Every structure is written in structure tokens, then in C-alpha cells.
JSON list of N, CA and C in Angstrom, two decimals:
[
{"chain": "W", "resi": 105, "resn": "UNK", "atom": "N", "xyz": [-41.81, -57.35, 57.02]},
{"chain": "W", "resi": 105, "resn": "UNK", "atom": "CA", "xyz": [-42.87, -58.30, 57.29]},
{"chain": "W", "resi": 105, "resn": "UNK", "atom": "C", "xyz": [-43.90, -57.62, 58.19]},
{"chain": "W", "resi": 106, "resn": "UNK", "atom": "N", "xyz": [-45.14, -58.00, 57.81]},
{"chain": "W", "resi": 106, "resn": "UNK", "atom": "CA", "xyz": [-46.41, -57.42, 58.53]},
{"chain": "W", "resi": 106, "resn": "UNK", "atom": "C", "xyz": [-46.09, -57.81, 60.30]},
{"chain": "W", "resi": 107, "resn": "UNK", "atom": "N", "xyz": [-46.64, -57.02, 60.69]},
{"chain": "W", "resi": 107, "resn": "UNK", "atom": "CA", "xyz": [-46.81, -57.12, 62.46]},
{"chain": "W", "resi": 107, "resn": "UNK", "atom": "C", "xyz": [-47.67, -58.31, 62.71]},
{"chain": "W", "resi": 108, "resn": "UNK", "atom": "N", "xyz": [-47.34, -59.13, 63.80]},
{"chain": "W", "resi": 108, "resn": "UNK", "atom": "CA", "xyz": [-48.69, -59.52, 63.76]},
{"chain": "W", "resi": 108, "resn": "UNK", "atom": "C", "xyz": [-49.84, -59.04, 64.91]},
{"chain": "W", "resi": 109, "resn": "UNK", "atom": "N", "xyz": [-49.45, -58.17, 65.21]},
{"chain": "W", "resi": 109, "resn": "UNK", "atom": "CA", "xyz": [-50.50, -57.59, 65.85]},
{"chain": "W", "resi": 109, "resn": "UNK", "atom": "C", "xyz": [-51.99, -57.08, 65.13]},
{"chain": "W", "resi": 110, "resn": "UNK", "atom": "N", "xyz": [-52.68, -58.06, 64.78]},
{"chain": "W", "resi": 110, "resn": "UNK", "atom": "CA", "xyz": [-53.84, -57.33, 63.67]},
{"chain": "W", "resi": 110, "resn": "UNK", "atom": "C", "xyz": [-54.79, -56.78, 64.99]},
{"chain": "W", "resi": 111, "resn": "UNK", "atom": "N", "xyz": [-55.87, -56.01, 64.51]},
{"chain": "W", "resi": 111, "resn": "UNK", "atom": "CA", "xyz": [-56.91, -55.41, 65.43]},
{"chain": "W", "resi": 111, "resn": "UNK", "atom": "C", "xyz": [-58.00, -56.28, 65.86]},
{"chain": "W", "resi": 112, "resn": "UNK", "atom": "N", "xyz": [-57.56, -57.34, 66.91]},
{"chain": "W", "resi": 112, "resn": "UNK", "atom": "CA", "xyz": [-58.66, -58.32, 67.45]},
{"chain": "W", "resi": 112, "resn": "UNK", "atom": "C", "xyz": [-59.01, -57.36, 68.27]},
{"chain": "W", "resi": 113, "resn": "UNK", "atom": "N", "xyz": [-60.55, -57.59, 68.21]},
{"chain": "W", "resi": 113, "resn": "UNK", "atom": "CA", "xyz": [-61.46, -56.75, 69.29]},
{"chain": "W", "resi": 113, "resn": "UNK", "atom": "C", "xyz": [-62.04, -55.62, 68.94]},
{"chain": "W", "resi": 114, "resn": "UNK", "atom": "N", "xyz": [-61.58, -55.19, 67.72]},
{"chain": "W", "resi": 114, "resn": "UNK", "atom": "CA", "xyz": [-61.79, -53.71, 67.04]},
{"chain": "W", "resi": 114, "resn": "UNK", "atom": "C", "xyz": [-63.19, -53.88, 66.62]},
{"chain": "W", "resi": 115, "resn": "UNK", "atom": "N", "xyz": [-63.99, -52.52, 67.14]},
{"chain": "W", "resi": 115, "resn": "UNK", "atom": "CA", "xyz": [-65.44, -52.01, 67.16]},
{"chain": "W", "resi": 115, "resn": "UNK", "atom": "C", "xyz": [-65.21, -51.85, 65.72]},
{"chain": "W", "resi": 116, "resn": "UNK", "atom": "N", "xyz": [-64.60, -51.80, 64.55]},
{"chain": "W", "resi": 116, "resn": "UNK", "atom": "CA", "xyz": [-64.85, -51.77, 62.92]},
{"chain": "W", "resi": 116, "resn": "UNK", "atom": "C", "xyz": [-65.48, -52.95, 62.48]},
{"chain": "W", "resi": 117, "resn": "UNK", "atom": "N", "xyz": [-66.98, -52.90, 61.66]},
{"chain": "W", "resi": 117, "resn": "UNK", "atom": "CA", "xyz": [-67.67, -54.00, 61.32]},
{"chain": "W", "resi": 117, "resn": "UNK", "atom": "C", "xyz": [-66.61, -55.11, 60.24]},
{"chain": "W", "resi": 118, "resn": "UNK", "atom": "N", "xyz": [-65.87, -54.65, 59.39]},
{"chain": "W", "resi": 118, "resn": "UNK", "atom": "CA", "xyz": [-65.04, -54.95, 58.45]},
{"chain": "W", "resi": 118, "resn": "UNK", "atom": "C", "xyz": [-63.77, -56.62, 59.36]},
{"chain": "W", "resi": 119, "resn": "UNK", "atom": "N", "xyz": [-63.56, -56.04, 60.65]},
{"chain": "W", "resi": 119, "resn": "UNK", "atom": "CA", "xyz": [-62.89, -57.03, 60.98]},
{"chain": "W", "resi": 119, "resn": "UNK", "atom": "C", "xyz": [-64.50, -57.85, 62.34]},
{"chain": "W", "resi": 120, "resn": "UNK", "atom": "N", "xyz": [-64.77, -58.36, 61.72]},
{"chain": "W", "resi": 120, "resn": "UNK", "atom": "CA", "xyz": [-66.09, -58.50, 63.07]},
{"chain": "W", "resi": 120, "resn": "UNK", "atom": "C", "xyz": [-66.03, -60.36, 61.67]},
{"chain": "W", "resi": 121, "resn": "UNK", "atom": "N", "xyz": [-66.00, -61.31, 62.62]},
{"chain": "W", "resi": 121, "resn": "UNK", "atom": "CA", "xyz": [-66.45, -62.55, 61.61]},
{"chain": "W", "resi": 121, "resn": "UNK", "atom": "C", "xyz": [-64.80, -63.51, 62.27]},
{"chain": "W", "resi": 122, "resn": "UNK", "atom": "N", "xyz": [-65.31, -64.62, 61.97]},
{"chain": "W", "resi": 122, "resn": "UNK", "atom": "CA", "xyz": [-63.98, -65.53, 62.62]},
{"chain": "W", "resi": 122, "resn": "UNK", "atom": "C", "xyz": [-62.86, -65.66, 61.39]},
{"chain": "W", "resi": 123, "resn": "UNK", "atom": "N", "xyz": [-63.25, -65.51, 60.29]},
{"chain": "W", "resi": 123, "resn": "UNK", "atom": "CA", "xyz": [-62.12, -65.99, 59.17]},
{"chain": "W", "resi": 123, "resn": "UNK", "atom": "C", "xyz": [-61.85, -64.81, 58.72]},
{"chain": "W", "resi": 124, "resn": "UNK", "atom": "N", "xyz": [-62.11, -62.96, 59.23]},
{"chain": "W", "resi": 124, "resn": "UNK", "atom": "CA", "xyz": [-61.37, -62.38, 58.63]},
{"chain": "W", "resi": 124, "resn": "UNK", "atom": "C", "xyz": [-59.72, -62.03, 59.33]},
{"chain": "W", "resi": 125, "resn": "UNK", "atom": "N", "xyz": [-59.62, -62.20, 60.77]},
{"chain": "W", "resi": 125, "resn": "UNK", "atom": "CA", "xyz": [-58.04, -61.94, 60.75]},
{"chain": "W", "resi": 125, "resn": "UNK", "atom": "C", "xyz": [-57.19, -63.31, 59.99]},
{"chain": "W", "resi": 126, "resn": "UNK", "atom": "N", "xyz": [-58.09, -64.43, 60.09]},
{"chain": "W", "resi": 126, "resn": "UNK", "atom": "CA", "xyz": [-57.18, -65.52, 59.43]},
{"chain": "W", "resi": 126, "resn": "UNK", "atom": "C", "xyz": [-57.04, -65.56, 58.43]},
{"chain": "W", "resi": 127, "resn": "UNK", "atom": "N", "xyz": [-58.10, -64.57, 57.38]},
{"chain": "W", "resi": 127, "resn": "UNK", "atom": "CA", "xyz": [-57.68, -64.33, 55.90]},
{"chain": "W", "resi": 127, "resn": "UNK", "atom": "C", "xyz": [-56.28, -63.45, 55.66]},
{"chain": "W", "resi": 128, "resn": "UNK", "atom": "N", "xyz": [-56.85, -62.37, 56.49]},
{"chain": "W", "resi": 128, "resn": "UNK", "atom": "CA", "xyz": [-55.44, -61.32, 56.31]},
{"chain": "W", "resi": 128, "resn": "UNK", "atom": "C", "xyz": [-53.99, -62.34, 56.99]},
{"chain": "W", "resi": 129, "resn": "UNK", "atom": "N", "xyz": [-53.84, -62.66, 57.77]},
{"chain": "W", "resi": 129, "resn": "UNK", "atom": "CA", "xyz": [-52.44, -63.83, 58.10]},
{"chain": "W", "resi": 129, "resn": "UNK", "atom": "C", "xyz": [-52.12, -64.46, 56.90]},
{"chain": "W", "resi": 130, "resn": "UNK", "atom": "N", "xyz": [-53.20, -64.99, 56.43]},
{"chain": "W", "resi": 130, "resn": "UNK", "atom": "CA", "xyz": [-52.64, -66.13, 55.14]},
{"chain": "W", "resi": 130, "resn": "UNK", "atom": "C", "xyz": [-52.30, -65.57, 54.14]},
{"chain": "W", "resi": 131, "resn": "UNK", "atom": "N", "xyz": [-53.07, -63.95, 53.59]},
{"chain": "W", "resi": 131, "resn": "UNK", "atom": "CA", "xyz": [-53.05, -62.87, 52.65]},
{"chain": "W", "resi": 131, "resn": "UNK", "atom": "C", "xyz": [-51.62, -62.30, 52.66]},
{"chain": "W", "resi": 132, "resn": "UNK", "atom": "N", "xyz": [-50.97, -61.81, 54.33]},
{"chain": "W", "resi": 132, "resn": "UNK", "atom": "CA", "xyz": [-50.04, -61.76, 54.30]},
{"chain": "W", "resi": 132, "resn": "UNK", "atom": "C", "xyz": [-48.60, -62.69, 54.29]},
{"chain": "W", "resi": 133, "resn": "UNK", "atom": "N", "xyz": [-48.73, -63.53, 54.60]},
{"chain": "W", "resi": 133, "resn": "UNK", "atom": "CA", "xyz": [-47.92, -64.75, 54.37]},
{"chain": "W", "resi": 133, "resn": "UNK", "atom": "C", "xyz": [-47.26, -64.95, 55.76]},
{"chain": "W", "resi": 134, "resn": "UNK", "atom": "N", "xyz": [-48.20, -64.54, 57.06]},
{"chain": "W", "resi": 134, "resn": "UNK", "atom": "CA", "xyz": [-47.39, -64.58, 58.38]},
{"chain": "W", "resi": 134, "resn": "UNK", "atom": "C", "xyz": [-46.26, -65.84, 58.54]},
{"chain": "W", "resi": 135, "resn": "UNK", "atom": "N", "xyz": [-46.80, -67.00, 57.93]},
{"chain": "W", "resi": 135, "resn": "UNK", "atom": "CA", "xyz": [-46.08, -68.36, 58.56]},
{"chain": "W", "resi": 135, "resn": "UNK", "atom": "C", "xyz": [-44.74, -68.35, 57.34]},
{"chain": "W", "resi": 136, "resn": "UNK", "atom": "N", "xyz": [-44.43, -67.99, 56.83]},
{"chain": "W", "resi": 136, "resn": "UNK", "atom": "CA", "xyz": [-43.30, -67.71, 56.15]},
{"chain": "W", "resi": 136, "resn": "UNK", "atom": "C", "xyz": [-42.09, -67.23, 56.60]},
{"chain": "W", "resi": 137, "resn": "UNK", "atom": "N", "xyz": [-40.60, -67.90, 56.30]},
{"chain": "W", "resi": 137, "resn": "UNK", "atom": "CA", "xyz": [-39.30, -66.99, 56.62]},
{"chain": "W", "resi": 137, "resn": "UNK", "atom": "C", "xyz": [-39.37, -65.89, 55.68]},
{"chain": "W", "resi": 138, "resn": "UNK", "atom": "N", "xyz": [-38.03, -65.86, 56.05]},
{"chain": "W", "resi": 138, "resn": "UNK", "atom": "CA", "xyz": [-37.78, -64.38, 55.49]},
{"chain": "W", "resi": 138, "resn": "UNK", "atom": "C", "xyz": [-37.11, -64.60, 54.01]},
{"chain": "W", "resi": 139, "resn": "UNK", "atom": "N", "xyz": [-36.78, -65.75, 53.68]},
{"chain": "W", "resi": 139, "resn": "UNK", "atom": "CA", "xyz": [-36.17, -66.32, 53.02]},
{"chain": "W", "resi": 139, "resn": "UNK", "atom": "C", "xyz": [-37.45, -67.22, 51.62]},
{"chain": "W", "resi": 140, "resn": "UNK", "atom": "N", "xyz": [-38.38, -67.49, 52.49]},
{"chain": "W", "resi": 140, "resn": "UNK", "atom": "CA", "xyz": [-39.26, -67.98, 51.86]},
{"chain": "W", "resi": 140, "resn": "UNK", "atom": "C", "xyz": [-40.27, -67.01, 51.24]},
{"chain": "W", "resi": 141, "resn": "UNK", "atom": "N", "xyz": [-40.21, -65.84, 51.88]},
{"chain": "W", "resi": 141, "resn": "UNK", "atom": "CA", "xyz": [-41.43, -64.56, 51.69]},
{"chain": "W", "resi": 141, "resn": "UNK", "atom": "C", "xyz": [-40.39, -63.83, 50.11]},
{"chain": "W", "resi": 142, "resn": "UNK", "atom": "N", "xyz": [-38.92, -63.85, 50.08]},
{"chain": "W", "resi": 142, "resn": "UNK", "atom": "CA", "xyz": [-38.34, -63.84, 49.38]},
{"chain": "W", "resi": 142, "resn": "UNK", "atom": "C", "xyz": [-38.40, -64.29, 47.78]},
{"chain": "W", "resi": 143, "resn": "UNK", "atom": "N", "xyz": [-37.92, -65.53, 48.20]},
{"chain": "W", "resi": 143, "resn": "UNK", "atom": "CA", "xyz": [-38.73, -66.65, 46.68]},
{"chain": "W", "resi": 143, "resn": "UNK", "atom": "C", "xyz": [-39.97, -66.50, 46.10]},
{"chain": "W", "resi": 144, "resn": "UNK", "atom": "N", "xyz": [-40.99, -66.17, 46.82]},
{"chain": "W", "resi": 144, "resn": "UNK", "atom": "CA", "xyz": [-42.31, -66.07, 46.96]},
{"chain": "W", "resi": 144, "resn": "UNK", "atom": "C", "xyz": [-42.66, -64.47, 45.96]},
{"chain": "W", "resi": 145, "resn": "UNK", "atom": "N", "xyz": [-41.67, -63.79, 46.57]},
{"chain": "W", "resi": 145, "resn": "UNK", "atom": "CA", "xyz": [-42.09, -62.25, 45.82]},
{"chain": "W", "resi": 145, "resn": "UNK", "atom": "C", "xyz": [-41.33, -62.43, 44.42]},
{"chain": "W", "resi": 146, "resn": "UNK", "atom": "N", "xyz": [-40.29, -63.16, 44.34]},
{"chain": "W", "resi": 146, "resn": "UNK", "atom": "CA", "xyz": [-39.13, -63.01, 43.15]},
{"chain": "W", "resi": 146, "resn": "UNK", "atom": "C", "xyz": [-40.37, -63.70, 42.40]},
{"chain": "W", "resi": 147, "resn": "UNK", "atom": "N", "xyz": [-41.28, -64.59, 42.37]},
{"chain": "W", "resi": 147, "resn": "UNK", "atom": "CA", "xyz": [-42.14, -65.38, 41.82]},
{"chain": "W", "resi": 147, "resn": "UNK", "atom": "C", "xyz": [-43.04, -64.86, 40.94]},
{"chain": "W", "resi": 148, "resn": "UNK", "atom": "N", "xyz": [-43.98, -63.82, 41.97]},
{"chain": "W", "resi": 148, "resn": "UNK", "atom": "CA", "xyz": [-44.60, -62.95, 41.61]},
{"chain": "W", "resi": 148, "resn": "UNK", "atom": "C", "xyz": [-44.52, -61.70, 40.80]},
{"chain": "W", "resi": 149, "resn": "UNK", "atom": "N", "xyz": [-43.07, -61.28, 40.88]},
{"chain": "W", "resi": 149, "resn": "UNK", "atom": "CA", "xyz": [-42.74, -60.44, 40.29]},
{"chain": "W", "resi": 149, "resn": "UNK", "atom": "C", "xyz": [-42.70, -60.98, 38.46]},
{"chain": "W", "resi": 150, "resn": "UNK", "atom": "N", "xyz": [-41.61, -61.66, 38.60]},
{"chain": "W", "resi": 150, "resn": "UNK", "atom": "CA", "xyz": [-41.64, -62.78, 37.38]},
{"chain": "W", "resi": 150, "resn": "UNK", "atom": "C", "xyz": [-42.66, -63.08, 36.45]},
{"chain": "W", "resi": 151, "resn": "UNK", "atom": "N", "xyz": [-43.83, -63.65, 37.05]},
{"chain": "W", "resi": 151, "resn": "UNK", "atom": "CA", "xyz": [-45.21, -63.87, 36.73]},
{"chain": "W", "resi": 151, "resn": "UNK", "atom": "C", "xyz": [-45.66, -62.49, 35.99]},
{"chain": "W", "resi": 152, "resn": "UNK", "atom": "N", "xyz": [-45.48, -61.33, 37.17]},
{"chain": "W", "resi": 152, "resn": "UNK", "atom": "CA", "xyz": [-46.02, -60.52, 36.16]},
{"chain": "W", "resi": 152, "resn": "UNK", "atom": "C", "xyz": [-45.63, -59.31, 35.31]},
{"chain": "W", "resi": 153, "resn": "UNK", "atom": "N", "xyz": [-44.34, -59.84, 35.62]},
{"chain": "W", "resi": 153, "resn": "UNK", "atom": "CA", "xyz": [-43.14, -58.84, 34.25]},
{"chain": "W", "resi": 153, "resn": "UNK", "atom": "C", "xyz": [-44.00, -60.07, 32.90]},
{"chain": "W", "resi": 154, "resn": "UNK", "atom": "N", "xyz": [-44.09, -61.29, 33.72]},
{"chain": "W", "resi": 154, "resn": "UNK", "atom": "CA", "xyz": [-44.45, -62.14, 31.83]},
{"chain": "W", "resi": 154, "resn": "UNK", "atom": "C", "xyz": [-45.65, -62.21, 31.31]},
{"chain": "W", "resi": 155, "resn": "UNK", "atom": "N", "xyz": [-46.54, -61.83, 31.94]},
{"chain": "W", "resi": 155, "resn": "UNK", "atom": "CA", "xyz": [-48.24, -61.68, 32.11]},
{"chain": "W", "resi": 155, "resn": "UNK", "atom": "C", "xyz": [-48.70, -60.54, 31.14]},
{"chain": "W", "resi": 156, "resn": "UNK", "atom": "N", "xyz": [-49.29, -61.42, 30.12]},
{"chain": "W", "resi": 156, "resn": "UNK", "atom": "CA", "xyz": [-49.77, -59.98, 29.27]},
{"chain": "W", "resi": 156, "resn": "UNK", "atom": "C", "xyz": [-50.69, -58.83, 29.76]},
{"chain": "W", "resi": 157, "resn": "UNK", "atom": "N", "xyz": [-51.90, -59.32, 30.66]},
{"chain": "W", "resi": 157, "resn": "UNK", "atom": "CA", "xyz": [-52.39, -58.46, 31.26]},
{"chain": "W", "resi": 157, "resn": "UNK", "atom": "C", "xyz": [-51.98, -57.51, 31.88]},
{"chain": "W", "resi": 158, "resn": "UNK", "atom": "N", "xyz": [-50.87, -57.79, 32.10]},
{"chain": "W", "resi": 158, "resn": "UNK", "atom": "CA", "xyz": [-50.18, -56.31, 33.25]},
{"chain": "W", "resi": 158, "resn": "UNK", "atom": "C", "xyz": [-49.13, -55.61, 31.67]},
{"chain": "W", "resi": 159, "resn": "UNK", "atom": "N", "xyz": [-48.85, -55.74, 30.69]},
{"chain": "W", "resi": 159, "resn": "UNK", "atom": "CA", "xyz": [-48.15, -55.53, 29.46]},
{"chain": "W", "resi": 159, "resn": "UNK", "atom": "C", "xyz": [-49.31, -54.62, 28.84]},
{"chain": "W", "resi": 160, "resn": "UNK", "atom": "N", "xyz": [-50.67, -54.99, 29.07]},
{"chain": "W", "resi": 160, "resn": "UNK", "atom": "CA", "xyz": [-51.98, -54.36, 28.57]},
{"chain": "W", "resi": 160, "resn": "UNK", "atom": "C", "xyz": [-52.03, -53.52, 29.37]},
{"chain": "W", "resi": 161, "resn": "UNK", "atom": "N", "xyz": [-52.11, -53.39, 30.36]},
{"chain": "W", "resi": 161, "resn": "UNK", "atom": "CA", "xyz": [-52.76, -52.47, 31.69]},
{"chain": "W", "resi": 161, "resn": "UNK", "atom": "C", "xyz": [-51.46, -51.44, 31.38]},
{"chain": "W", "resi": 162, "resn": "UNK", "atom": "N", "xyz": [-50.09, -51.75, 31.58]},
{"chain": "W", "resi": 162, "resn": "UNK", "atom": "CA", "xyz": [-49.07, -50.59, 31.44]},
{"chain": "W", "resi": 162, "resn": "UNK", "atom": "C", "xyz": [-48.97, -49.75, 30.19]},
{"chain": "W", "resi": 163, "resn": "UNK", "atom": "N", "xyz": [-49.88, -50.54, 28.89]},
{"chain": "W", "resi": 163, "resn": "UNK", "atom": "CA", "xyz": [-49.95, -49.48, 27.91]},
{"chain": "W", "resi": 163, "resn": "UNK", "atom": "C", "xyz": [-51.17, -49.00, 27.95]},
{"chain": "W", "resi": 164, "resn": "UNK", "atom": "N", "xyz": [-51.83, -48.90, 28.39]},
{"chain": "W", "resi": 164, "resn": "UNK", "atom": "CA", "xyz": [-53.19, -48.14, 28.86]},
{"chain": "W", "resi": 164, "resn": "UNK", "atom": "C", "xyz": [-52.74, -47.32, 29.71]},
{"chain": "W", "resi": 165, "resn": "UNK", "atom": "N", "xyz": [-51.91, -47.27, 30.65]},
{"chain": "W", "resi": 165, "resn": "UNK", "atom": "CA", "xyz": [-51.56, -46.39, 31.28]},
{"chain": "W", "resi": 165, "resn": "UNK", "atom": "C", "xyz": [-50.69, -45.14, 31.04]},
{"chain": "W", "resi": 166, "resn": "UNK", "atom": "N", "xyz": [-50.28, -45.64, 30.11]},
{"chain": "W", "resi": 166, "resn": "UNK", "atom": "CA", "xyz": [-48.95, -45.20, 29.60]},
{"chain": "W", "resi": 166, "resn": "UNK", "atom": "C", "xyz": [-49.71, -43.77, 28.23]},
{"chain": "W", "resi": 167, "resn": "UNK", "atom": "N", "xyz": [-50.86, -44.64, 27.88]},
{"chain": "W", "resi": 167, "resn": "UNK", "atom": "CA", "xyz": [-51.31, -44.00, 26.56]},
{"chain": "W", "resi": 167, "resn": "UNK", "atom": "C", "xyz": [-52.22, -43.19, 27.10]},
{"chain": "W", "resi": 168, "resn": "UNK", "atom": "N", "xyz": [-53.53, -43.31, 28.27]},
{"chain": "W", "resi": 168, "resn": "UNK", "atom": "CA", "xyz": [-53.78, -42.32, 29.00]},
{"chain": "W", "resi": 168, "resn": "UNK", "atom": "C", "xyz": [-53.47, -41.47, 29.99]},
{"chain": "W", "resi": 169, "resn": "UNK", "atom": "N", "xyz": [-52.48, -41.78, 30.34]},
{"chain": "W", "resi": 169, "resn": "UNK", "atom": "CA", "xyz": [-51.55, -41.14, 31.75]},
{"chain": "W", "resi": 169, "resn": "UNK", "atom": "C", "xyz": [-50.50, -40.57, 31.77]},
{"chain": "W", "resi": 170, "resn": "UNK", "atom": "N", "xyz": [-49.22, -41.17, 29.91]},
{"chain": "W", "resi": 170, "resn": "UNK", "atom": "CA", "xyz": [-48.19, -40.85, 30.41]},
{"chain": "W", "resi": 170, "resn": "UNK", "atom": "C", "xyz": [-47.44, -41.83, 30.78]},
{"chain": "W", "resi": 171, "resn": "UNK", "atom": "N", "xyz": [-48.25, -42.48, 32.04]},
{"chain": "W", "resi": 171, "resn": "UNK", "atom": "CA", "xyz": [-47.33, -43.11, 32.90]},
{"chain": "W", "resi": 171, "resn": "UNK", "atom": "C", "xyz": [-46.28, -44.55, 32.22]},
{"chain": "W", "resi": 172, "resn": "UNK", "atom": "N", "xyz": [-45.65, -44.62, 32.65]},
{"chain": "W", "resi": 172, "resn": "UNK", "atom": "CA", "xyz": [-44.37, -46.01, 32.27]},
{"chain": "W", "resi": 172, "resn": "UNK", "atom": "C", "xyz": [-44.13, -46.82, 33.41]}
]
């Protein structure tokens, strides 16, 4: 699980604005167990073992890259 120490105060323009550390918290799933961050990934994973787009993208990859 992410730290939650994000970089408040940091001279980088990228974190400078009130809703970007609260995007990254929610992005990362801070308020979540460990148990729940769990279910949550088994979900995702699922989704996109069944998702044709990622079935497209791995034979594109596969056919220019090689890769599997």
C-alpha cells in the first residue's frame, strides 16, 4: 500500500492546486483495507483478462514486439 506521505509543500508545479494530492489518495485507494484493496484488484484483473481491448492491445504487441 502507497505511503501516505505524498509531497505537500513541494516547489513541483504538477502537485501545486487543492484537488491534486486528493486525486492521487482516491487514485490510490488510501481509505481502503487490505482486504478490500484485495477484492478491488482481483476485480480489475478479471475485467481485464475479459476485455477485448486489452486481447487487441496483447496481439499488437505480440505481432510487433514478440511480446506475450
Amino acid at each position: 500500500k502507497p505511503s501516505s506521505s505524498l509531497p505537500a509543500g513541494s516547489q513541483l508545479p504538477c502537485f501545486h492546486g487543492s484537488s491534486t494530492i486528493r486525486n492521487l489518495k482516491e487514485r490510490f485507494h488510501m481509505n481502503m483495507t487490505e482486504e478490500q484493496l484485495q477484492l478491488l484488484i482481483d476485480q480489475m484483473v478479471d475485467g481485464s483478462m475479459r476485455s477485448i481491448t486489452t486481447k487487441l492491445y496483447d496481439g499488437f504487441q505480440y505481432l510487433t514486439n514478440g511480446i506475450m
